[in-house]
Short mmCIF file of C-alpha atoms and ligand atoms in Angstrom, two decimals:
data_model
loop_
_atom_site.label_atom_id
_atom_site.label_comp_id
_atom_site.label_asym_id
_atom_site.label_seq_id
_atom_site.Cartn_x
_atom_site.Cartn_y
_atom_site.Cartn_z
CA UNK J 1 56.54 27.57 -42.57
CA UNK J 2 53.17 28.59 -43.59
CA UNK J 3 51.62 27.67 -40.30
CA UNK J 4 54.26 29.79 -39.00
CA UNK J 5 53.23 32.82 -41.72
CA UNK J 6 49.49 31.99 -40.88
CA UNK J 7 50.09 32.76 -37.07
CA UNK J 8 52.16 35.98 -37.70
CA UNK J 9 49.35 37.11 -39.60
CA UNK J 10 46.67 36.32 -37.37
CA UNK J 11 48.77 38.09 -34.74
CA UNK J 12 49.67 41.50 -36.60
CA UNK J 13 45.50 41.39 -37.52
CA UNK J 14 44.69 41.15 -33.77
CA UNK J 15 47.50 44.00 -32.50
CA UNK J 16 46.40 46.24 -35.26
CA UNK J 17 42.49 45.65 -33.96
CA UNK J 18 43.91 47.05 -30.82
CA UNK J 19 45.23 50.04 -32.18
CA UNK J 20 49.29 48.87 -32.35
CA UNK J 21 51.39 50.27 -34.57
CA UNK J 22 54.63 49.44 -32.99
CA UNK J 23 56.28 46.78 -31.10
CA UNK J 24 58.86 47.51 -28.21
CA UNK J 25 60.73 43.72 -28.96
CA UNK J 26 62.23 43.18 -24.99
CA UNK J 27 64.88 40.93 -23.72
CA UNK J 28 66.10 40.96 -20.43
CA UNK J 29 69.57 41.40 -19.34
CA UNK J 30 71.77 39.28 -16.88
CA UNK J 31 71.21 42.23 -14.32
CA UNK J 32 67.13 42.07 -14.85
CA UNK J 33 67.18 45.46 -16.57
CA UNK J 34 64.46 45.80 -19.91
CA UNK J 35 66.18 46.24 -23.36
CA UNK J 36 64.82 46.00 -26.96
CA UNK J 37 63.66 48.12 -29.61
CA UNK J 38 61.13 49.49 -31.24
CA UNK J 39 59.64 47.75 -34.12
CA UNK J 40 57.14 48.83 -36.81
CA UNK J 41 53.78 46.56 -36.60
CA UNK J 42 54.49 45.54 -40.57
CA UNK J 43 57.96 44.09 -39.55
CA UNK J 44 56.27 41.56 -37.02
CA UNK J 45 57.82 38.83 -38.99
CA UNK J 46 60.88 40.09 -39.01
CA UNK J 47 60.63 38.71 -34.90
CA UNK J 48 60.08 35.10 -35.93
CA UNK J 49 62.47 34.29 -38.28
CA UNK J 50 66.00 34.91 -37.70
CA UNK J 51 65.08 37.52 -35.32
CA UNK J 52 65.62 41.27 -34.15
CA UNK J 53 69.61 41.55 -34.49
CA UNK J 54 71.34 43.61 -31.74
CA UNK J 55 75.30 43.55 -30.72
CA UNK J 56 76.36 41.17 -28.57
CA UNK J 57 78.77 42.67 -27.03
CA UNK J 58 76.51 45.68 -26.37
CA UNK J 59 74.55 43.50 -23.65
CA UNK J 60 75.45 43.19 -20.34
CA UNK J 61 76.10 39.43 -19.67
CA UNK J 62 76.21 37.81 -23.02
CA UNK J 63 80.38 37.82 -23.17
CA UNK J 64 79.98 37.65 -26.90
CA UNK J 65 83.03 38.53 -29.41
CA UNK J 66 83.17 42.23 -31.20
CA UNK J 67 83.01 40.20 -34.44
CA UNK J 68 82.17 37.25 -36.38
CA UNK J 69 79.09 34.95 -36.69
CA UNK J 70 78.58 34.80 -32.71
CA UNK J 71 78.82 38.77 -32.14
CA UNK J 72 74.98 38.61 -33.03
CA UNK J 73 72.57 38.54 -30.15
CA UNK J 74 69.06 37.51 -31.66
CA UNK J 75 66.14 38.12 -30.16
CA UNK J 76 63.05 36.25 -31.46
CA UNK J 77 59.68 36.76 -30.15
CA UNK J 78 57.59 34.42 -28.56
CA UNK J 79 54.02 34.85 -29.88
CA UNK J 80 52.18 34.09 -26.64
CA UNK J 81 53.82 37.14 -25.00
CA UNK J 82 52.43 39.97 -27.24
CA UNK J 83 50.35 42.50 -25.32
CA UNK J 84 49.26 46.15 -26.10
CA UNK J 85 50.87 48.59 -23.66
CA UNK J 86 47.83 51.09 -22.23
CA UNK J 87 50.86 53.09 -20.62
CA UNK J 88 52.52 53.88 -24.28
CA UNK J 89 49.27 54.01 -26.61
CA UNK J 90 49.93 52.56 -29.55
CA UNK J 91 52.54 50.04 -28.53
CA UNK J 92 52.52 45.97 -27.94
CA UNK J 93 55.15 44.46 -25.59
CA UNK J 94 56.65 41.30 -27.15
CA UNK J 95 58.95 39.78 -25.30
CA UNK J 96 62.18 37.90 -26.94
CA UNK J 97 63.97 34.60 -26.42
CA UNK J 98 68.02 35.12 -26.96
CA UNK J 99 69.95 33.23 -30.24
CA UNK J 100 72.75 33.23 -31.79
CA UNK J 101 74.68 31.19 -34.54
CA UNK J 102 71.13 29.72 -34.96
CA UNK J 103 71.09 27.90 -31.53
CA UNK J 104 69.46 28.75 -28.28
CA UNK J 105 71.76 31.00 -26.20
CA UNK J 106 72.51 29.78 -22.94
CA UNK J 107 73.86 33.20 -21.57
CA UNK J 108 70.10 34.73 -22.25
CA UNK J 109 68.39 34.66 -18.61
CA UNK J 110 65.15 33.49 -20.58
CA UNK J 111 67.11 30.73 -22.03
CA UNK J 112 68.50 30.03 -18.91
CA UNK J 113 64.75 29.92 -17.05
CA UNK J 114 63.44 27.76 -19.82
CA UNK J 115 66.33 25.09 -19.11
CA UNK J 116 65.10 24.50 -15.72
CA UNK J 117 61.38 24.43 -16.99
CA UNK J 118 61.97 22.10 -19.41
CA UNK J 119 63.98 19.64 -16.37
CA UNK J 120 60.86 20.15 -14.88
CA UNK J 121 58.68 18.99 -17.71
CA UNK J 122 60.55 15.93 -17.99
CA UNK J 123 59.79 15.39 -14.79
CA UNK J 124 55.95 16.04 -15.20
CA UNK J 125 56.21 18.96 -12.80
CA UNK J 126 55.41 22.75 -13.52
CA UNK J 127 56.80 25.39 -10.35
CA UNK J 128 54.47 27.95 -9.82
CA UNK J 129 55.35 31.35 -8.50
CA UNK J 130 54.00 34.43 -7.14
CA UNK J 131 56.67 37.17 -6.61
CA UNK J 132 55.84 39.72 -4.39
CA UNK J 133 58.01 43.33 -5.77
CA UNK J 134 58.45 45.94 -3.28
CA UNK J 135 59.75 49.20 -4.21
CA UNK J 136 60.57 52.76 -3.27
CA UNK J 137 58.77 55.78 -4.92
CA UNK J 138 61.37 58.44 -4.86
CA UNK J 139 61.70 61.79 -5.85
CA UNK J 140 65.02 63.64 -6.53
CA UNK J 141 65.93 67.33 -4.84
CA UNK J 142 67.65 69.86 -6.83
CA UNK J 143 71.16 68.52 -5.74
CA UNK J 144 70.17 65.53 -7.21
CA UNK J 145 69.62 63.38 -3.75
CA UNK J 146 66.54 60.68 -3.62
CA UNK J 147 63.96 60.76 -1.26
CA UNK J 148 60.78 59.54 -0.57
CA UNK J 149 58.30 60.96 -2.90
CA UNK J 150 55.95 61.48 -0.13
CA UNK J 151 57.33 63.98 2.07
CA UNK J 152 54.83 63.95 4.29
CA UNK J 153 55.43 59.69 4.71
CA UNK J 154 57.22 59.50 8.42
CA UNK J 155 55.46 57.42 10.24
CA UNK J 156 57.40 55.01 13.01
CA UNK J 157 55.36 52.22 11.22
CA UNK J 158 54.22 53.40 8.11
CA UNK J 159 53.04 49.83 7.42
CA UNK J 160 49.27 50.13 5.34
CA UNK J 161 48.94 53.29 5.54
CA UNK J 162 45.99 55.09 4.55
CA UNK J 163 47.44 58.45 4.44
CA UNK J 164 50.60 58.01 2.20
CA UNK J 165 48.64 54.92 -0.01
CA UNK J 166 45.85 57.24 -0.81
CA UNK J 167 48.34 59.85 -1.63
CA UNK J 168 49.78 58.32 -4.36
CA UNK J 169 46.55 56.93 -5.74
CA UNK J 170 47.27 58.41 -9.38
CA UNK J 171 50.12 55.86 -9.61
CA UNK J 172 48.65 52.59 -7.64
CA UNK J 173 45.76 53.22 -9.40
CA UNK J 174 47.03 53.63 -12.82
CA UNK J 175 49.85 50.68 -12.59
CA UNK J 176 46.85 48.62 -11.13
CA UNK J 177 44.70 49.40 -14.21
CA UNK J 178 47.34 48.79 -16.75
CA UNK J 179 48.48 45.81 -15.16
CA UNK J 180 44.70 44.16 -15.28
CA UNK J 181 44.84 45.36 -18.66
CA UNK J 182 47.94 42.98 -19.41
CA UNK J 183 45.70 40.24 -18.04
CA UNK J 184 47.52 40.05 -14.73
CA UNK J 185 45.15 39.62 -11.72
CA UNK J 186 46.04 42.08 -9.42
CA UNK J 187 44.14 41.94 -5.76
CA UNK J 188 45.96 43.95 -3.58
CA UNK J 189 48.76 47.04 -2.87
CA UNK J 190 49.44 47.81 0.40
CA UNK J 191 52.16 50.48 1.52
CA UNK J 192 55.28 48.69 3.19
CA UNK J 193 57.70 49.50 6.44
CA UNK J 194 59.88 52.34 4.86
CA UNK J 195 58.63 55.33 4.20
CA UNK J 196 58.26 55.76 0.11
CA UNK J 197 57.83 51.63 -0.01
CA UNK J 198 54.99 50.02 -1.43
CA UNK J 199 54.33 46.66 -2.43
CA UNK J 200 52.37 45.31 -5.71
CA UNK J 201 50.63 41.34 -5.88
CA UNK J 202 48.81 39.65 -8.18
CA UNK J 203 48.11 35.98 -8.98
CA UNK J 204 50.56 33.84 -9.23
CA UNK J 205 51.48 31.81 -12.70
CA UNK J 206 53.88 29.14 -14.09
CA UNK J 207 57.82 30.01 -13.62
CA UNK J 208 58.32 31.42 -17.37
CA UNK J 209 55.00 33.42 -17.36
CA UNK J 210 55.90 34.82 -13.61
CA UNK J 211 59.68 36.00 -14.86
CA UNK J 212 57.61 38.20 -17.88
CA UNK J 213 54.74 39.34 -15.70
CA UNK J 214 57.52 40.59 -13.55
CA UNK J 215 59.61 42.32 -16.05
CA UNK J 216 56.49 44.08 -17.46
CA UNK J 217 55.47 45.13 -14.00
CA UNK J 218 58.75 46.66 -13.72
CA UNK J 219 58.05 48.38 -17.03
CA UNK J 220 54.78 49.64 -16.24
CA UNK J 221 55.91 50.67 -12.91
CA UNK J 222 58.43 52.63 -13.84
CA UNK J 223 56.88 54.50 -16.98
CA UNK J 224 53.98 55.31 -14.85
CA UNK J 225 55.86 56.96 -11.68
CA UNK J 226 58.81 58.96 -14.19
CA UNK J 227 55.46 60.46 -15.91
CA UNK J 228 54.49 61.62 -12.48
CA UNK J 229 57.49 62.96 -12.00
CA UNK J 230 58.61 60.15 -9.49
CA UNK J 231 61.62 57.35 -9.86
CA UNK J 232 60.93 54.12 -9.18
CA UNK J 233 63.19 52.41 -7.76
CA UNK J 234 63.86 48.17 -7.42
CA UNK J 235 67.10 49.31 -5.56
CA UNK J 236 67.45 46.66 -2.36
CA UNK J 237 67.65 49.21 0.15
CA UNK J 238 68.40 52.63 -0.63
CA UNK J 239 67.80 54.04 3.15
CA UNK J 240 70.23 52.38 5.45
CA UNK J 241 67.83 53.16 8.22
CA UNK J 242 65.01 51.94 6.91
CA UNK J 243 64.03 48.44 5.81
CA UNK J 244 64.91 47.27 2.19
CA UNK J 245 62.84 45.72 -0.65
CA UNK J 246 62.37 42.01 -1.09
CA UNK J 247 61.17 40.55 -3.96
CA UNK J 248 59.69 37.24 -2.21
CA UNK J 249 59.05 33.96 -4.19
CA UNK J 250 55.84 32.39 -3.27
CA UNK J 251 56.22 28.83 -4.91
CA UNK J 252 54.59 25.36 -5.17
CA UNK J 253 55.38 22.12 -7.26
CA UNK J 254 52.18 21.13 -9.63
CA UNK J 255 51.84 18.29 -11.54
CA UNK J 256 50.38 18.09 -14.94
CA UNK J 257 46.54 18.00 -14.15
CA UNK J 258 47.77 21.08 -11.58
CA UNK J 259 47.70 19.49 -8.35
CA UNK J 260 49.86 20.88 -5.72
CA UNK J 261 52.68 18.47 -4.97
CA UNK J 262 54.07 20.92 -1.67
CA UNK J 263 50.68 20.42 0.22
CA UNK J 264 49.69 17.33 2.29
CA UNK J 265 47.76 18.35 5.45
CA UNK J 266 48.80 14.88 7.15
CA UNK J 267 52.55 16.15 7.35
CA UNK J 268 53.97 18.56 9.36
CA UNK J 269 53.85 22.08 8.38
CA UNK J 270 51.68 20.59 6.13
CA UNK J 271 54.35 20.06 3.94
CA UNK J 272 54.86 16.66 1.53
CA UNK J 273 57.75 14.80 1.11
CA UNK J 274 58.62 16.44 -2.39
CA UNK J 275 57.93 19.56 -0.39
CA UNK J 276 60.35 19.20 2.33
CA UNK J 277 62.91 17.74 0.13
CA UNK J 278 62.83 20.90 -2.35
CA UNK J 279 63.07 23.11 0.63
CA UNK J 280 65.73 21.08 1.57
CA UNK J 281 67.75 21.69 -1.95
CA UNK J 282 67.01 25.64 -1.51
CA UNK J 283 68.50 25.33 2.10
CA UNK J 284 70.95 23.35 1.09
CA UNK J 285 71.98 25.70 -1.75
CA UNK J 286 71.08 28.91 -0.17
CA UNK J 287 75.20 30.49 -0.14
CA UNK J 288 75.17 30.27 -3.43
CA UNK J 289 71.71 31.07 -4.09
CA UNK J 290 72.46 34.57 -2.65
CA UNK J 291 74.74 35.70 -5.80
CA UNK J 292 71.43 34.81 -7.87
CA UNK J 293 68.62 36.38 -5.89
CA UNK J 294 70.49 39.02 -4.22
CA UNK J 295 73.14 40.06 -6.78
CA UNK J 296 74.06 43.34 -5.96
CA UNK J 297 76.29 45.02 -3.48
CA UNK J 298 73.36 46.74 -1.81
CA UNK J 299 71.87 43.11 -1.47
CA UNK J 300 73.77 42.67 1.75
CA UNK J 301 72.69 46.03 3.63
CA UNK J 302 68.71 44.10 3.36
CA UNK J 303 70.27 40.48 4.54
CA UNK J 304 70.99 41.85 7.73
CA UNK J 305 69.70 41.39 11.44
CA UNK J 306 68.82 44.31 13.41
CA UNK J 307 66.24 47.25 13.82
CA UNK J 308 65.72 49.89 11.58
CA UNK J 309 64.07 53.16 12.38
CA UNK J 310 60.45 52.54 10.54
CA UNK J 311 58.64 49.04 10.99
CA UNK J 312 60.56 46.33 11.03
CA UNK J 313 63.30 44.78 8.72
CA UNK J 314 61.42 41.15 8.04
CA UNK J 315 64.51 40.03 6.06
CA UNK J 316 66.41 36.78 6.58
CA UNK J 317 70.11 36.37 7.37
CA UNK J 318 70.33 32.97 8.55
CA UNK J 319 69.59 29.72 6.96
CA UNK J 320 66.45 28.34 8.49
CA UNK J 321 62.51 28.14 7.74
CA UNK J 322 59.86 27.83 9.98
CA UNK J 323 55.90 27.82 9.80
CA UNK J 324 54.39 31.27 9.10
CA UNK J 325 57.84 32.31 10.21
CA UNK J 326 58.94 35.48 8.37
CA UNK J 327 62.24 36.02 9.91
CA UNK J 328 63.18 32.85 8.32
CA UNK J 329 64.57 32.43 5.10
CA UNK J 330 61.58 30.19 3.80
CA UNK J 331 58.39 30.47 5.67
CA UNK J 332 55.98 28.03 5.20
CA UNK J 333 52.61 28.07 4.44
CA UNK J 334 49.77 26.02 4.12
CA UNK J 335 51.26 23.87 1.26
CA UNK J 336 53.96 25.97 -0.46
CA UNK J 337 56.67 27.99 0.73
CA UNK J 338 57.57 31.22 0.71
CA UNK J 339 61.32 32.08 -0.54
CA UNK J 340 62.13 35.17 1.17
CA UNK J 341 65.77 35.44 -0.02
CA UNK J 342 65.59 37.04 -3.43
CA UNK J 343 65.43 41.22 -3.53
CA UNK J 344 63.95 43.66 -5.93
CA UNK J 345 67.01 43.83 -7.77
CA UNK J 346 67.04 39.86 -8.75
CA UNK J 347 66.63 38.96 -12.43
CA UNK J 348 63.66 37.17 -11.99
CA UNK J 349 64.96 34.32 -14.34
CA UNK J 350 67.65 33.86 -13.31
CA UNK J 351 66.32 33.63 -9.75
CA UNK J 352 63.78 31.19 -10.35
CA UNK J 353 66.06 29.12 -12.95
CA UNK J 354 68.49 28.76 -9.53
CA UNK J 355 65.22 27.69 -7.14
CA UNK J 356 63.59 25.20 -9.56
CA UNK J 357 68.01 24.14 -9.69
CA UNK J 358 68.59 23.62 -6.33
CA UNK J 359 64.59 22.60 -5.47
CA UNK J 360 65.28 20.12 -8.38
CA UNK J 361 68.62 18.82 -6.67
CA UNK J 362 67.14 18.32 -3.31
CA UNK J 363 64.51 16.06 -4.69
CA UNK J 364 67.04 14.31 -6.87
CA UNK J 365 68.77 13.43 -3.86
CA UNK J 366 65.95 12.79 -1.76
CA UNK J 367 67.67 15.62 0.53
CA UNK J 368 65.88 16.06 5.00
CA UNK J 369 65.49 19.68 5.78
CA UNK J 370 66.83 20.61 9.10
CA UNK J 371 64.59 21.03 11.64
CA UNK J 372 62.25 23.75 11.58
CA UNK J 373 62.63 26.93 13.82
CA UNK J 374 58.90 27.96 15.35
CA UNK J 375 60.77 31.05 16.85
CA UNK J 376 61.48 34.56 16.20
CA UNK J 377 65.12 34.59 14.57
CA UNK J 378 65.79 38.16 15.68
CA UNK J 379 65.49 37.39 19.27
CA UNK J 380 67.94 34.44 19.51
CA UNK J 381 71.43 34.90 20.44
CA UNK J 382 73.90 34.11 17.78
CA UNK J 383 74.85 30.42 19.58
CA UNK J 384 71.49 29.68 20.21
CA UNK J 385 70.92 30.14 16.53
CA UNK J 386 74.27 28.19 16.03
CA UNK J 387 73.34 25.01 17.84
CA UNK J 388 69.80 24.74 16.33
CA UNK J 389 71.93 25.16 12.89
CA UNK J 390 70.91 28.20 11.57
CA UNK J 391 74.31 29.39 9.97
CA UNK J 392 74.31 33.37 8.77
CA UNK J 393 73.97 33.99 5.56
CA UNK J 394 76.82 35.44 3.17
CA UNK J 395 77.20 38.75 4.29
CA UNK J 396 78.58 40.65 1.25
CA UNK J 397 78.53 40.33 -2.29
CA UNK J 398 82.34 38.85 -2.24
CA UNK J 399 81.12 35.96 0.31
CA UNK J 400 78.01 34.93 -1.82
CA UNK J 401 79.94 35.24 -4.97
CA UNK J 402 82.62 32.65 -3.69
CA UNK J 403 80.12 30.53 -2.50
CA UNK J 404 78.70 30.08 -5.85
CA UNK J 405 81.79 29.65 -7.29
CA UNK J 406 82.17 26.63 -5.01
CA UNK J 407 78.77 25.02 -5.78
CA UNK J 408 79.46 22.87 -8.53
CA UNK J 409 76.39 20.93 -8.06
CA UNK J 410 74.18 24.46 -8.77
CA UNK J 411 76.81 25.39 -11.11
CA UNK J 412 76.37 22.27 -13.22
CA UNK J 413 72.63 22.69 -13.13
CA UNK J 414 72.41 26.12 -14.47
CA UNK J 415 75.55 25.51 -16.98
CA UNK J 416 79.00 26.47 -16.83
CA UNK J 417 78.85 29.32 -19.52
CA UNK J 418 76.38 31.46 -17.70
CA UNK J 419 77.54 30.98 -14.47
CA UNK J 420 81.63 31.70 -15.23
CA UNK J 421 80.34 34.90 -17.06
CA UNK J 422 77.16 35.74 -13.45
CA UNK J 423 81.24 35.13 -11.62
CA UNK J 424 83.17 37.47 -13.97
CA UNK J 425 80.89 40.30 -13.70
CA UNK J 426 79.65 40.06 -10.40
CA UNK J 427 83.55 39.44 -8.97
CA UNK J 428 84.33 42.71 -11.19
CA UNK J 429 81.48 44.40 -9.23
CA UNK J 430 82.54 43.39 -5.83
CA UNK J 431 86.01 44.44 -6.29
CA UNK J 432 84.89 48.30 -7.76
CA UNK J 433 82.79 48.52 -4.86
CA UNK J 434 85.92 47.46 -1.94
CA UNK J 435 88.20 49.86 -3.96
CA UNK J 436 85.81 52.41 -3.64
CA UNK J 437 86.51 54.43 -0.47
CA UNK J 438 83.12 55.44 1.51
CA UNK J 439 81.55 58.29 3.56
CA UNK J 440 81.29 56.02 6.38
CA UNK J 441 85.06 55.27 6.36
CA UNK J 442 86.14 59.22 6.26
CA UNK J 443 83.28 60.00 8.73
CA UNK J 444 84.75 57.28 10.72
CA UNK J 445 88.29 57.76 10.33
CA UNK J 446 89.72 60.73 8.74
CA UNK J 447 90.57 62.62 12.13
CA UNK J 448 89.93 59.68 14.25
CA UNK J 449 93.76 58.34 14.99
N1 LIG U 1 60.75 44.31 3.28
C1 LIG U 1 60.99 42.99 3.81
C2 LIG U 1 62.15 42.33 3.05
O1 LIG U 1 63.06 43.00 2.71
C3 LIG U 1 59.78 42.11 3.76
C4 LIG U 1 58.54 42.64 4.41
C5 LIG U 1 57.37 41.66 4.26
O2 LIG U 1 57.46 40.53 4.75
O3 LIG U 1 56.40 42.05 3.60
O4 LIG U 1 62.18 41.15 2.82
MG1 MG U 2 56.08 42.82 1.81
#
């Protein structure tokens, strides 16, 4: 208790040093959206004992009770995580691990990510992860429609261009700045294949510390384009004609002296035995992985084959991988793989809770990838993908969501509270969306008959 009291203090000392007065105490919700509140820097404590108190029932995913003991969603805050905000002077990001009734709470994605780290630790392995966001800048017109903020961004293939990057230098650079400020290393932003789409990396770090670095980009990101009058936007693909945002997973198995377990230059595609079997588990896993790292209805217009009017797509819809291969759904590369599934509207724990579930699974069961596909997936013909067993991928939200609901192995993994409540709301979300009727259907069909 006093150690606890001595590091509280030590920690309000160094925030007020760098001029914080208040704390914005975050969580994330099930759908990867920020929440919290705003704290007073003399209430620090407050985060580390019982913890900041918010209704349950007013977060999206928790399916707590209106009343009682367990209608109490605490938040306590994990020391480690406290950083001054240079976007919001004066303010410290801390971010919060979910309670209640005094115990852990499975249903909060952190929670959830730090299950599958811990399996991991027992294991003496660590996952490291880069995640690569992509993302719209948008701009709204006076009837309230988005598009890109750039007007003058219409390339054919937009791809690194100086032009549009340089245009919007007062946000890359600012993001950039506060991000290296927040001690992420940052080395490069590039503009992507839609017009309005830009993309964001920086080094990557261990599973829990990726999922926050994420969420804080997203933060960042978003406060720094609404003050320049922009929306930023994490939407998978708001431009049917133009390519959608992924939100790929660059990840690797270390051990505990940080040795890469993925890479062994003897093996083909330079890929170890652990290596292949993990990729084996996410391939193995992948219908059901698609309700966790594309969990939205708009998902399924990125997870599509086909051209698109700027660039090119580069988004997988069939279960394969390949070396350097980005039309497959993991592309490997020299000694770790890149997971190409998840989009940028993924919680990013509960994405990476699902890969280390199904990576874990594979190696449990000492799982043989199929054989790897050295070809460009968008020029085969659907049999020719069939016989060298590259099955599609769900194609809606309804066929991913059933195939999670079938995957008891994943399902046990990850824990049968979270995932029945991920099914409740996500089946909910499906069915609002095929009751809904569409402009495509009355463009299609009102006078057609
Ligand atoms: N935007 C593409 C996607 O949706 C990825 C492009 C790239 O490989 O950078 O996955
Ligand atoms: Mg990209």
């Amino acid at each position: 208790m006093q150690r606890e009291h001595a590091v509280v203090d030590a920690l309000r000392a160094r925030l007020a040093e760098q001029g914080v007065r208040y704390l914005f105490a975050q969580f994330t919700d099930i759908h990867g959206a920020a929440k919290g509140k705003t704290i007073p820097l003399d209430h620090l404590g407050d985060l580390f004992a019982a913890g900041a108190g918010f209704a349950g029932p007013s977060i999206w995913g928790t399916a707590l009770p209106r009343h009682g003991a367990r209608s109490e969603y605490y938040g306590r805050g994990d020391a480690a995580t406290a950083l001054p905000l240079p976007w919001l002077p004066g303010h410290a990001r801390i971010v919060l691990d979910g309670f209640v009734d005094g115990q852990p709470f499975p249903l909060c994605p952190r929670q959830l990510l730090r299950a599958q780290v811990r399996r991991l630790a027992e294991r003496g392995l660590v996952l490291n992860a880069g995640l690569e966001p992509e993302f719209f800048l948008l701009k709204r017109d006076s009837v309230g429609r988005l598009h890109p903020a750039d007007a003058g961004d219409r390339l054919d293939k937009p791809s690194y261009d100086y032009k549009s990057l340089t245009r919007q230098q007062a946000f890359v650079v600012e993001l950039s700045d506060s991000l290296k400020a927040c001690g992420f290393d940052v080395f490069q932003i590039d503009h992507e294949d839609a017009a309005g789409q830009y993309e964001l990396n920086y080094h990557y770090a261990d599973a829990l510390t990726a999922a926050d670095r994420h969420m804080l980009f997203k933060m960042a990101a978003h406060s720094i384009a609404e003050s320049l009058g922009y929306v930023f936007s994490m939407m998978p693909k708001p431009f049917a004609d133009m390519p959608g945002s992924g939100l790929h997973f660059h990840i690797s198995l270390a051990d505990a002296d940080g040795r890469n377990l993925f890479a062994d230059a003897g093996q083909s595609h330079g890929l170890s035995a652990t290596g292949r079997a993990f990729l084996a588990g996410l391939l193995q896993h992948a219908p059901a992985l698609c309700a966790l790292c594309a969990p939205t209805v708009n998902s399924y217009k990125r997870l599509v084959v086909g051209e698109s009017r700027s660039g090119t797509t580069w988004a997988p819809a069939h279960v394969s991988w390949g070396d350097n291969n980005r039309t497959t759904l993991v592309r490997a590369v020299a000694g770790r793989m890149e997971w190409r599934l998840p989009d940028s509207s993924a919680n990013p724990y509960v994405a990476l809770a699902a890969v280390i579930a199904a990576g874990l699974d594979g190696i449990d069961r000492q799982l043989e990838p199929p054989p790897p596909i050295d070809d460009d997936l968008y020029e085969l013909p659907p049999d020719e993908l069939t016989r060298r067993g590259a099955t599609l991928l769900p194609q809606n939200l309804g066929e991913a969501v059933a195939a999670l609901g079938t995957d008891n192995l994943l399902g046990d993994a990850l824990g049968a509270e979270f995932v029945a409540e991920f099914l409740r709301l996500k089946r909910n979300e499906w069915i609002e969306f095929s009751r809904a009727v569409h402009a495509w259907e009355t463009d299609r069909y009102a006078d057609f008959f």
